[in-house]
XYZ file of C-alpha atoms in Angstrom:
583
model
C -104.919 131.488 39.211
C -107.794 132.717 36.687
C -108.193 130.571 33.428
C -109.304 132.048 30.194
C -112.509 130.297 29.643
C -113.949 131.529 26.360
C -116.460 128.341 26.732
C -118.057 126.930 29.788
C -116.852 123.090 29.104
C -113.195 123.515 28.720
C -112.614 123.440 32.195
C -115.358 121.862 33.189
C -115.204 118.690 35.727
C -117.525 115.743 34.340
C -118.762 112.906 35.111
C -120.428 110.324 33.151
C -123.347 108.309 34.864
C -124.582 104.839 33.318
C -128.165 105.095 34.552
C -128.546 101.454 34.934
C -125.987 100.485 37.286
C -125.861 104.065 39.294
C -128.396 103.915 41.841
C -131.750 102.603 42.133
C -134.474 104.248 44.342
C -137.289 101.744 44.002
C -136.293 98.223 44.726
C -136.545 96.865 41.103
C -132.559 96.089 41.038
C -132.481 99.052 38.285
C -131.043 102.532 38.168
C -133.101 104.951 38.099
C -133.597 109.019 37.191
C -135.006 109.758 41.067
C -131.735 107.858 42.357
C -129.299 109.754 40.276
C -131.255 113.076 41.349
C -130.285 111.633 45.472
C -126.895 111.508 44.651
C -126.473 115.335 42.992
C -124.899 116.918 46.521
C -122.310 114.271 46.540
C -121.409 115.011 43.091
C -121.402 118.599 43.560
C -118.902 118.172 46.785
C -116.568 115.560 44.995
C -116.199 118.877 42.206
C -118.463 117.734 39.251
C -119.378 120.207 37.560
C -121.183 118.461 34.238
C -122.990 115.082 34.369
C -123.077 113.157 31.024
C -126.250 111.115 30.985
C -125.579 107.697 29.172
C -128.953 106.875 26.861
C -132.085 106.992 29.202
C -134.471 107.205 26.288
C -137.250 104.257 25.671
C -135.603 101.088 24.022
C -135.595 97.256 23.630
C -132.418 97.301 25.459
C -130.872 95.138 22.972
C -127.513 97.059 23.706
C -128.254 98.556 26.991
C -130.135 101.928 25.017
C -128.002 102.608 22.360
C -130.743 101.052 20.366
C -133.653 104.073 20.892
C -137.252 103.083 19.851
C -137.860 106.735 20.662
C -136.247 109.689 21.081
C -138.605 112.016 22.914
C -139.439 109.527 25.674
C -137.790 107.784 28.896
C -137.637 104.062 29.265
C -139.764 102.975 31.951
C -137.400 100.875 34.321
C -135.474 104.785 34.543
C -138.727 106.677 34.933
C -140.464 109.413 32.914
C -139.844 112.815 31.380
C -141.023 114.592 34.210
C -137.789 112.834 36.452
C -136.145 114.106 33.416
C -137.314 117.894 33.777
C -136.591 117.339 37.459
C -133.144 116.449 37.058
C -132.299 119.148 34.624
C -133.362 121.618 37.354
C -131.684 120.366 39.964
C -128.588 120.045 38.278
C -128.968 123.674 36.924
C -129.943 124.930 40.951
C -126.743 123.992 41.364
C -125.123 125.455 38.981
C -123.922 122.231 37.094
C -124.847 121.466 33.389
C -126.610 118.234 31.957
C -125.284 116.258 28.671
C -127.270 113.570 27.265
C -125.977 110.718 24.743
C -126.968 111.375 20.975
C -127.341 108.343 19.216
C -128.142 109.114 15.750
C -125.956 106.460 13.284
C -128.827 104.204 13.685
C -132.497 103.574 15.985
C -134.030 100.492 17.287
C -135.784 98.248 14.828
C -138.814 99.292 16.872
C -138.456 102.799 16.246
C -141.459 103.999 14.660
C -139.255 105.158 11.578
C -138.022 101.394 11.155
C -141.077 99.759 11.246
C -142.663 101.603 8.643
C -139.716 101.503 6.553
C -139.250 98.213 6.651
C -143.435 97.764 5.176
C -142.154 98.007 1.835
C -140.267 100.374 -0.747
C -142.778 103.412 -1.508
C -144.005 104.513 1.969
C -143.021 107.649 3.420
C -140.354 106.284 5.824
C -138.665 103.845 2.998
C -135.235 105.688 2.204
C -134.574 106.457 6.097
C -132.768 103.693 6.586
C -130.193 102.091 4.431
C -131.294 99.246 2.062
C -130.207 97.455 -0.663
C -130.613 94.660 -3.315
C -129.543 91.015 -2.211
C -126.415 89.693 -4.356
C -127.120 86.566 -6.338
C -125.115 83.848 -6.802
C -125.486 80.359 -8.550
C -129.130 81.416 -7.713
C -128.671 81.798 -3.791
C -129.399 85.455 -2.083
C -126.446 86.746 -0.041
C -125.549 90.363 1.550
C -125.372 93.180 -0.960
C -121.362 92.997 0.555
C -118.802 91.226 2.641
C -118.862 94.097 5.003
C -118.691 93.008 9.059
C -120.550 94.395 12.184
C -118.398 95.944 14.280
C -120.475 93.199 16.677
C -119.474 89.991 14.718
C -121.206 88.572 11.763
C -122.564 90.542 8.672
C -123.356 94.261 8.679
C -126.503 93.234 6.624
C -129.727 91.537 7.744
C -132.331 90.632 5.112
C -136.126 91.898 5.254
C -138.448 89.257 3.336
C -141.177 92.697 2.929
C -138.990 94.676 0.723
C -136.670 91.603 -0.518
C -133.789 94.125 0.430
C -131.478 93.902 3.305
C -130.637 96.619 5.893
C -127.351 97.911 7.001
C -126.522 97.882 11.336
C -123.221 98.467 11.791
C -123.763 97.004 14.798
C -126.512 94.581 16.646
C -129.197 93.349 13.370
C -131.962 95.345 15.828
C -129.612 98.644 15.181
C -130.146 99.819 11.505
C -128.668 102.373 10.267
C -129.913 105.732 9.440
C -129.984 106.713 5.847
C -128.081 110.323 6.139
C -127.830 111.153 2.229
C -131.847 111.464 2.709
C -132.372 115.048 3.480
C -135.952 114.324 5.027
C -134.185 112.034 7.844
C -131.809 114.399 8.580
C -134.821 116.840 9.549
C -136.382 114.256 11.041
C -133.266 113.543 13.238
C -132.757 117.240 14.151
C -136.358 117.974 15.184
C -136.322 114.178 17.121
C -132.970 113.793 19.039
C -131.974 116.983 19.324
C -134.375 119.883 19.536
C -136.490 118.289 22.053
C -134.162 117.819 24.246
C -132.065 121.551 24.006
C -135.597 123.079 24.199
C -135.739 121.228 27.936
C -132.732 122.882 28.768
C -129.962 120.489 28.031
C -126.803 122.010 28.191
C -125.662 119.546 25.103
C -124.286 116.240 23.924
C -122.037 113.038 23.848
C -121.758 112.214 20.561
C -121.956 108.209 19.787
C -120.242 107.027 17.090
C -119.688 110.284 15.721
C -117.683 110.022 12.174
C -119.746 106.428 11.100
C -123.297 108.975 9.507
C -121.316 108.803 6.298
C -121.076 105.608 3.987
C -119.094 104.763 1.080
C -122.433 104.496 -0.714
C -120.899 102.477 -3.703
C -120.958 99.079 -1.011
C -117.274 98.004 -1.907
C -115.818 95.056 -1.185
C -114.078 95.115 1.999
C -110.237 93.557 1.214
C -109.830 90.559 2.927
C -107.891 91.418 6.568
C -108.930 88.031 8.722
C -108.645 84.979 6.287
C -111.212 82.301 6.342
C -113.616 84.687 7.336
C -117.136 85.470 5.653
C -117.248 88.644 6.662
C -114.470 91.461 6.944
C -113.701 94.635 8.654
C -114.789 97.346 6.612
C -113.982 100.631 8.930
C -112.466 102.495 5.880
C -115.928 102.183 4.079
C -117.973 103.769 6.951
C -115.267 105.999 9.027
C -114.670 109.373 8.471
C -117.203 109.398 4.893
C -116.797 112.214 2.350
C -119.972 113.915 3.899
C -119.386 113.701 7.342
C -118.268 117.325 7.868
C -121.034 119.040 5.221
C -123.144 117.488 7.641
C -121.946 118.443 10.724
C -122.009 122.187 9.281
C -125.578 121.401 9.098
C -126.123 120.142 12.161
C -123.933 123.106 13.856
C -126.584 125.735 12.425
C -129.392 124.066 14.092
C -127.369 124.443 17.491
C -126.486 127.694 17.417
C -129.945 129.096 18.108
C -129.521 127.465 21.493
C -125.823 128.982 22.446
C -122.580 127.455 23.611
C -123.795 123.818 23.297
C -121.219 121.804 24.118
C -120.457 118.627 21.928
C -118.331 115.948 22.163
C -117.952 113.111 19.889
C -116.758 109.330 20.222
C -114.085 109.311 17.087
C -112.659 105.940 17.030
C -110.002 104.929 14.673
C -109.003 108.272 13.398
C -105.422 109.693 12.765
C -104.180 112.985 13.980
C -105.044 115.181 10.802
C -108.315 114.041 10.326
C -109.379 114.400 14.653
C -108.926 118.128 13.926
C -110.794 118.581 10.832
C -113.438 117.826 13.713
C -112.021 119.934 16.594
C -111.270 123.074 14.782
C -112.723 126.094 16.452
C -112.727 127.477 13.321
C -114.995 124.977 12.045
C -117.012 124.586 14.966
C -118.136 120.986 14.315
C -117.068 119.207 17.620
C -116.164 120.789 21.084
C -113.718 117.895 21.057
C -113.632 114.190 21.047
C -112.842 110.958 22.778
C -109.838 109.497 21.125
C -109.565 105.661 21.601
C -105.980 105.301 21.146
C -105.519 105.249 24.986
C -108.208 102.698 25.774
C -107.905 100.808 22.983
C -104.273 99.819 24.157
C -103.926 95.717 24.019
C -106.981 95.136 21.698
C -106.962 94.109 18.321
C -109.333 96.947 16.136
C -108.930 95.033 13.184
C -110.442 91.821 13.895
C -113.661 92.884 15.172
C -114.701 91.467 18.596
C -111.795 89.193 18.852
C -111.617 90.020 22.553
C -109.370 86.606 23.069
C -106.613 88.388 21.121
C -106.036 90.838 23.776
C -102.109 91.202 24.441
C -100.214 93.156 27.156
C -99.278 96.820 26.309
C -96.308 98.466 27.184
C -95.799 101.700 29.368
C -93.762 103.799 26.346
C -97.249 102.328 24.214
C -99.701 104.444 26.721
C -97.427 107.504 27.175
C -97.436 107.716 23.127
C -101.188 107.109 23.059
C -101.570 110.537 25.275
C -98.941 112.559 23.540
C -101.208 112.179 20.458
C -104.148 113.175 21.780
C -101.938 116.313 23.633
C -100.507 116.782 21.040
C -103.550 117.762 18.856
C -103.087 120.946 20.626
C -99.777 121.877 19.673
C -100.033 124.812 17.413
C -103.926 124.543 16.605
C -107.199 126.233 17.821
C -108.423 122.512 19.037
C -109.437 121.400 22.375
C -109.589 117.463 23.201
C -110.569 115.170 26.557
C -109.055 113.730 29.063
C -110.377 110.365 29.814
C -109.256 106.362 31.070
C -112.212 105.201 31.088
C -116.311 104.640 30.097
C -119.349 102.383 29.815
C -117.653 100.634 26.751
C -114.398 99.452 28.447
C -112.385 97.925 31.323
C -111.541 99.966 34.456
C -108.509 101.782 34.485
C -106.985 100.721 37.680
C -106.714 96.839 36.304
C -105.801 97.928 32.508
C -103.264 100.572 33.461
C -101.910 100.277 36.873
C -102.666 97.733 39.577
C -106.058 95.983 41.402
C -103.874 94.264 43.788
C -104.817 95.215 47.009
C -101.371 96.114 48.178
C -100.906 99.140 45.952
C -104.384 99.490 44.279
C -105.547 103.202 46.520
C -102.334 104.030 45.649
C -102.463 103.240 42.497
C -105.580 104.906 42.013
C -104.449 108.210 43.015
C -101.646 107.882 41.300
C -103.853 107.839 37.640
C -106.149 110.580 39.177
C -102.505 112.839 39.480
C -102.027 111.772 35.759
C -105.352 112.851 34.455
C -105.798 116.247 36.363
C -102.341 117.135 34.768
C -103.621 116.542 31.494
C -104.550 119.803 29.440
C -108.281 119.432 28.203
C -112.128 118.821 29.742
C -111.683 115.768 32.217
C -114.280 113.189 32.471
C -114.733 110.966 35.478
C -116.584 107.417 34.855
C -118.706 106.223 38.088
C -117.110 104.557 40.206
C -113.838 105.343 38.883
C -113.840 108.027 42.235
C -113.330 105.263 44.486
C -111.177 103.097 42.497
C -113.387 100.147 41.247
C -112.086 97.768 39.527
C -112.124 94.616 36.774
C -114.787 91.969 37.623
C -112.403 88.597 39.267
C -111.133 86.143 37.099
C -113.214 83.605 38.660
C -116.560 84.680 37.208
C -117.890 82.828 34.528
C -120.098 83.753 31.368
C -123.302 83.373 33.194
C -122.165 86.653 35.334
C -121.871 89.050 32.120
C -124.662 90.726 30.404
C -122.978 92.844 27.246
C -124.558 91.515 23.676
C -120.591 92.466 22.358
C -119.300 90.084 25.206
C -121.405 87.639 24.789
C -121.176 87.490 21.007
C -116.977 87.552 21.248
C -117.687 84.291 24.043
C -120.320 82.294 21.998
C -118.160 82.696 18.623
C -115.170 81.072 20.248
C -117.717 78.996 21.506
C -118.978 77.480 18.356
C -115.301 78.138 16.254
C -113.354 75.665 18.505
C -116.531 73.468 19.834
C -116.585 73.766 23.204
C -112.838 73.534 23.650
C -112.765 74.711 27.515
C -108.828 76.150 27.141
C -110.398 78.474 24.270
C -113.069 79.509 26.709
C -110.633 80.076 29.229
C -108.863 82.072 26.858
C -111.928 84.132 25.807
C -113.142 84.612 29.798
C -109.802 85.931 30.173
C -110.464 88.401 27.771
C -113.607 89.631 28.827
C -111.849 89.733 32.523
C -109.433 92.548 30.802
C -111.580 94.415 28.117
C -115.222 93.423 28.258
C -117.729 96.208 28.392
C -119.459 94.678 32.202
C -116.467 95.995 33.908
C -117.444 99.566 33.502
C -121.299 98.423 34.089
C -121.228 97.266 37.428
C -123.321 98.562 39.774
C -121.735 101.414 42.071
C -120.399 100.861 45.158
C -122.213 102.581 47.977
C -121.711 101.137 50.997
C -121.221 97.871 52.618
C -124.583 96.844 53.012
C -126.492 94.415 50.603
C -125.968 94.712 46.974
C -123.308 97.474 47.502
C -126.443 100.177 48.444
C -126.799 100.444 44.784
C -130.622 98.647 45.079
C -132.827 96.655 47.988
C -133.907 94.240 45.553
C -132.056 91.762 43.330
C -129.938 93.773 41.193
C -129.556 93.321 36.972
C -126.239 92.167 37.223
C -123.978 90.818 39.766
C -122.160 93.217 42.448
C -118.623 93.027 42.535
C -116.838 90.953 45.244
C -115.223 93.741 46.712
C -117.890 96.200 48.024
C -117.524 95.923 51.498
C -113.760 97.142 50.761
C -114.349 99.377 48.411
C -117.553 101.717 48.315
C -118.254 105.369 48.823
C -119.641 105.031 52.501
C -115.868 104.320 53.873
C -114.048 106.120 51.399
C -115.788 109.365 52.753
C -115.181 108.263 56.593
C -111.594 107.595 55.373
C -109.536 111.349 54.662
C -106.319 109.085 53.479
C -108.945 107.426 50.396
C -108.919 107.886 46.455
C -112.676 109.566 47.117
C -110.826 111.975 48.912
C -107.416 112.618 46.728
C -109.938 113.178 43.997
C -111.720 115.834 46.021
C -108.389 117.581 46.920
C -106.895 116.740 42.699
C -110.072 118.468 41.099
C -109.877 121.523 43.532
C -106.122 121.119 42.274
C -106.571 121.510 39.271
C -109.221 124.151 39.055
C -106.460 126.768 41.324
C -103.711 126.146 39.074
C -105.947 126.239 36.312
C -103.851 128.172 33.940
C -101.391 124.898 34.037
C -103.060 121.794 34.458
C -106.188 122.577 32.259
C -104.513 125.078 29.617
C -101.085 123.885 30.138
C -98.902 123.999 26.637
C -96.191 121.897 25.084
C -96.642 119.125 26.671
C -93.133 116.726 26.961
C -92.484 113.185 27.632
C -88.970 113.260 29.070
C -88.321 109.329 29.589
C -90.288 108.136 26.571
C -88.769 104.571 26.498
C -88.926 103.721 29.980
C -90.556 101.015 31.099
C -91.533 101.894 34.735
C -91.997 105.713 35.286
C -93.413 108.482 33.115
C -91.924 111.671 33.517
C -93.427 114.866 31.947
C -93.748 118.574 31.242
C -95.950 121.353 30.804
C -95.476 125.228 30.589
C -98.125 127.877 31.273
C -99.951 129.448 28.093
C -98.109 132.837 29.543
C -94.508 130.232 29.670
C -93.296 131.575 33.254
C -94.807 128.664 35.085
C -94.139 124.782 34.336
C -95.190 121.772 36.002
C -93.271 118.600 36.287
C -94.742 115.108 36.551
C -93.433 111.945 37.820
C -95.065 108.762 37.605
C -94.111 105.043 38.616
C -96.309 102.677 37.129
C -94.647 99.771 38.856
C -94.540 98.247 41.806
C -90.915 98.788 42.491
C -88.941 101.845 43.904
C -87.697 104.021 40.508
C -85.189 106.781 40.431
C -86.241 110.075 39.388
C -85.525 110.791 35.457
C -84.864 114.628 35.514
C -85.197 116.869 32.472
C -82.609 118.421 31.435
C -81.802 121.486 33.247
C -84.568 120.943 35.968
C -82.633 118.375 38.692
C -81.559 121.749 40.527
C -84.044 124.661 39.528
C -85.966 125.625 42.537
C -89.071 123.502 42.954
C -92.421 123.583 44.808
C -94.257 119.948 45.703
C -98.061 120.947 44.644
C -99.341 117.108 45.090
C -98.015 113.606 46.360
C -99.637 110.857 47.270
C -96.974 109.600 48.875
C -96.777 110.914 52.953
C -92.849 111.977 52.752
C -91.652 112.003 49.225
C -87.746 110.839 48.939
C -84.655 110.210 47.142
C -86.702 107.745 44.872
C -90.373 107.236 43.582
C -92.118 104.383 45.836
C -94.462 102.166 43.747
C -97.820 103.847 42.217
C -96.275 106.790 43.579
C -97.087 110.797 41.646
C -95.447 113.882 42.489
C -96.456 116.716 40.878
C -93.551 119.999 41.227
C -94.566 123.631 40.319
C -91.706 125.941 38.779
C -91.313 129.108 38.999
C -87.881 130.120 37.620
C -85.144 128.457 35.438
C -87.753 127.255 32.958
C -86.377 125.265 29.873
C -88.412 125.961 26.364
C -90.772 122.749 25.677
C -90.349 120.846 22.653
C-alpha cells in the first residue's frame, strides 16, 4: 500500500546514534565519526532510513556534549569536519538523511561567547547569557532566586568579574543563553544552525526545546520539596510567553533550506500546549518527543531524586501512549514514536522483561508495539538487538553520567554514608540512570563487545557474548531480525501502521495485556493489536464486534499462535470487512 507522504520524515525509519559508545575505529576506547560511517550498510539493511547524530561538536564533555564550546567544529576524540562532510555523503549515496542535535538553551562555559561575557558587564558578548544581581541578606550574597537545576543544587552560579550570577538550568559549566537579546539570537542562527544546513544536513533534534523562554521577573519558586534550599521551578522556564514568537523566527531562517525536518524534546507539557508546537499550520516543530511514556516511575517534581523511583502500572503506560496518539485525533499534528534514548533506561528492563527466559521475546514483542504506532519511529542503538539495563551488581565506580552521579553523591552526603540509602540510590540508577542507554554497542563476542580494541570509556555490559549483532544476524529466529521483517512491515501496510487513525485501547484497565485498534485514514482497513506484557498465558480481550469478523495474522512472534496469548507474546490481525467505527 502507497502512503501519502506530503513530507519526507513522517514515515521515515530513524535511528539515533550516541557517537561515543557506537563504534570506535581507532583503538582509543571512543566512538568515533569513521566508525559510524563502517556501520552505514548495516543500517541501511536493518531499514534506517534517517540517522540522528547525538552532539559531536567540540566540548568539555562536562555532560557528554550537550555542553558545546563550539558550534562549527568536531570534538577531537570523534574526529574532524571533514569525517563530518564524509558522513553526510555517504548517508545521502544512500539515499538516507542526516539529523544532528541542536543545543541552543545554553553553551559550554568555554564557549567563546561565555568567556567574554563573563569579563565584565559592557563588552560586546555581556547580555548573551543570563545574569543577574546577587540577593542580600543580613549582609550575605545569595542567588538572585530559589530556583533549582534540573541537575541538583541552584540554577545560579556566581561570577566574582561581574559580581552577578549566571543562570544553567542544568550543570554550573551550562549557562544559559540570553534569548530576549536579539543579537544572540542571530548569533545562534548563523552558529548552530546555518553552518550546518549549508553542509547538507537534512535537519534537527531539538534539545530542550520549550526551556529558550524565561519568566524574566525571577519569581520565587513555591516551595514543592520541604527542607530544601532550592526548588523546582519548571513553570518559570517551560513553555515561556515567547517561546513560539521565537520559533516563528527561527522557522523563517529554515525555510530557505526546504523541508527541514525538526523535532523537539518537550518535556513536561500537557496536551493543548504539545500542539501549539506541532501544528502544521504553524509550522514550528515537525513533532516532538513526549516524556510521558519514559518518564513512567520517576518523580519530575523532585529533581534528580532517582531513589524515588516506584513501579508503574500497565493501564499507566497504555494511557501515556494514548496521549501522545491521541494528539492526532482531529488535528493537522504529527508526533513520534519512541521507548527509548541517550537520557534513559532501556526499554526491555523498564517495560517488559531482561530475564533471559522471555527477554527476545519480549523484545519483539515492544518492536510489534512501536511499528503499530501512527507517527515517525525512532530506534535507539542497541535497542535492535535487545540490550538491556546495566546488572544490579555494579557499583558507582561503573557509571559515568554527571546527573547520576550527582542523584548518588547527594544521598551520599544527605544520609552520611548510610549503605541501605546507597543501596537504595544504586537501585535507582539500575532502573532509570542515563548509562543504561550509553553503553557501548554490542558487536560481537569478541573483546569489549567489538565496539573498540583498546580499553573502552565505560564498562561493557556483562552480556555481550549473548547478546550482540554478530549472532543476532547468524540467528533468522533473533530481535535483529524481527526488526528487519517489522520495519519492512510497516513500510507495506503503510497506510495503517504509520497513518493509522483513531487509535483505541480496548482493555484499558488490564493489568497484563494491551489490546488495541486502528482504522485506515480511507476507514476500510483496521488493524488489531494484542499484547501480553506478562509472563503468564492471557486470554484474548476482543473488541466488541471483532471476536468473529474475518481476520488476517500480518505478524506474530509467536511460531503457532493459539487459543491464548503466551507470555511477551504480539499478534498483529489485518481487517478487511465488518469494521466497527473507532472512538
Amino acid at each position: 500500500m502507497s502512503a501519502s507522504k506530503p513530507n519526507w520524515w513522517k514515515a521515515s525509519t530513524c535511528y539515533q546514534i550516541w557517537p561515543a559508545s557506537y563504534k570506535d575505529s581507532n583503538g582509543d576506547g571512543i566512538g568515533d565519526i569513521v566508525g559510524i560511517i563502517s556501520t552505514i550498510p548495516y543500517l541501511k539493511d536493518l531499514g534506517i532510513e534517517t540517522i540522528w547524530l547525538s552532539p559531536m561538536y567540540d566540548s568539555p564533555q562536562k555532560d557528554m556534549g550537550y555542553d558545546i564550546s563550539n558550534y562549527q567544529d568536531v570534538y577531537p576524540p570523534y574526529g574532524t569536519l571533514a569525517d563530518m562532510d564524509r558522513l553526510i555523503k555517504e548517508c545521502h549515496d544512500l539515499d538516507m538523511k542526516l539529523v544532528l542535535d541542536l543545543v541552543i538553551n545554553h553553551t559550554s562555559d568555554q564557549h567563546a561567547w561565555f568567556l567574554e561575557s563573563r569579563r565584565n558587564k559592557t563588552n560586546q558578548y555581556a547580555d548573551w547569557y543570563m545574569w543577574r544581581d546577587p540577593k542580600i541578606i543580613q549582609g550575605e550574597r545569595h542567588p538572585p532566586n530559589n530556583w533549582a537545576s534540573i541537575f541538583g543544587g541552584s540554577a545560579w552560579e556566581y561570577c566574582r568579574e561581574r559580581d552577578q550570577y549566571y543562570l544553567h538550568l542544568f550543570v554550573k559549566e551550562q549557562p544559559d543563553l540570553n534569548w530576549e537579546n536579539e543579537e544572540t539570537r542571530r548569533g545562534i542562527y548563523e552558529s548552530a544552525m546555518k553552518f550546518w544546513l549549508d553542509k547538507g544536513i537534512d535537519g534537527f533534534r531539538v534539545d530542550t526545546a520549550n526551556l529558550y523562554s524565561k519568566d524574566t521577573s525571577y519569581p520565587d519558586a513555591p516551595i514543592l520539596v520541604p527542607g530544601e534550599p532550592y526548588q523546582p521551578a519548571f513553570k518559570y522556564f517551560t513553555n515561556g510567553p515567547r517561546m513560539h514568537e521565537w520559533l516563528q523566527e527561527q522557522r523563517g531562517i529554515l525555510d530557505k533550506y526546504g523541508d527541514v525536518f525538526m523535532v523537539g524534546e518537550l518535556p513536561d507539557t500537557k496536551a493543548d500546549e504539545v500542539l501549539r508546537y506541532i501544528s502544521a499550520k504553524s509550522r514550528e516543530y515537525s513533532c516532538v518527543f513526549d516524556f510521558d511514556v519514559v518518564m513512567l516511575g520517576q518523580n519530575k517534581e523532585g529533581g534528580s531524586k532517582k531513589h524515588h523511583t516506584h513501579k508503574h502500572t500497565l493501564p499507566h503506560f497504555k494511557e501515556a501512549i494514548r496521549k501522545v496518539q491521541g494528539l492526532l485525533h482531529g488535528t493537522d499534528a504529527w508526533t513520534t514514536v519512541f521507548l527509548e534514548n541517550h537520557d534513559q533506561g532501556r526499554s526491555l528492563s523498564r517495560f517488559a522483561t531482561d530475564k533471559a527466559i522471555h527477554r527476545d521475546q519480549a523484545a519483539k514483542m515492544l518492536a510489534v508495539l512501536m511499528c503499530c504506532l501512527t507517527g515517525t519511529l525512532f530506534l535507539y542503538q542497541g535497542q535492535e538487538i535487545g540490550m538491556y539495563n546495566h546488572p544490579e551488581y555494579w557499583g558507582i565506580e561503573d557509571l559515568r553520567d554527571i546527573d547520576s552521579l550527582n542523584a548518588y553523591n547527594d544521598v551520599m552526603h544527605r544520609h552520611k554514608g548510610d549503605p541501605l540509602w546507597l543501596k537504595k540510590a544504586m537501585r535507582g540508577l539500575q532502573l532509570v540512570g542515563r548509562d543504561n542507554g550509553r553503553l557501548p554497542v554490542q558487536w560481537d563476542n569478541s573483546a569489549n563487545a567489538g565496539f573498540t580494541s583498546g580499553k573502552p570509556w565505560i564498562r561493557v555490559h556483562d552480556d555481550y557474548e549473548h547478546v550482540n549483532v554478530a549472532a543476532q544476524q547468524a540467528d533468522p529466529g533473533s530481535p535483529l531480525n524481527f526488526w528487519k521483517k517489522i520495519i519492512r512491515l510497516r513500510k507495506k501496510y503503510a497506510d495503517l501502521m504509520i497513518f493509522g487513525k483513531d487509535f483505541q485501547v480496548w482493555d484499558k484497565f488490564d493489568q497484563d495485556v494491551f489490546t488495541f485498534t486502528k482504522v485506515h485514514p480511507d476507514g476500510h482497513e483496521r488493524i488489531l493489536v494484542f499484547l501480553n506484557f506478562s509472563d503468564e498465558d492471557q486470554p484474548l480481550h476482543y473488541p466488541t464486534g471483532l471476536e468473529s469478523v474475518q481476520k488476517e495474522l500480518l505478524v506474530c512472534n509467536f511460531e503457532e499462535p493459539g487459543k491464548y496469548l503466551t507470555p511477551w507474546e504480539a499478534r498483529v490481525y489485518l481487517i478487511r470487512e465488518g469494521v466497527v467505527n473507532g472512538g
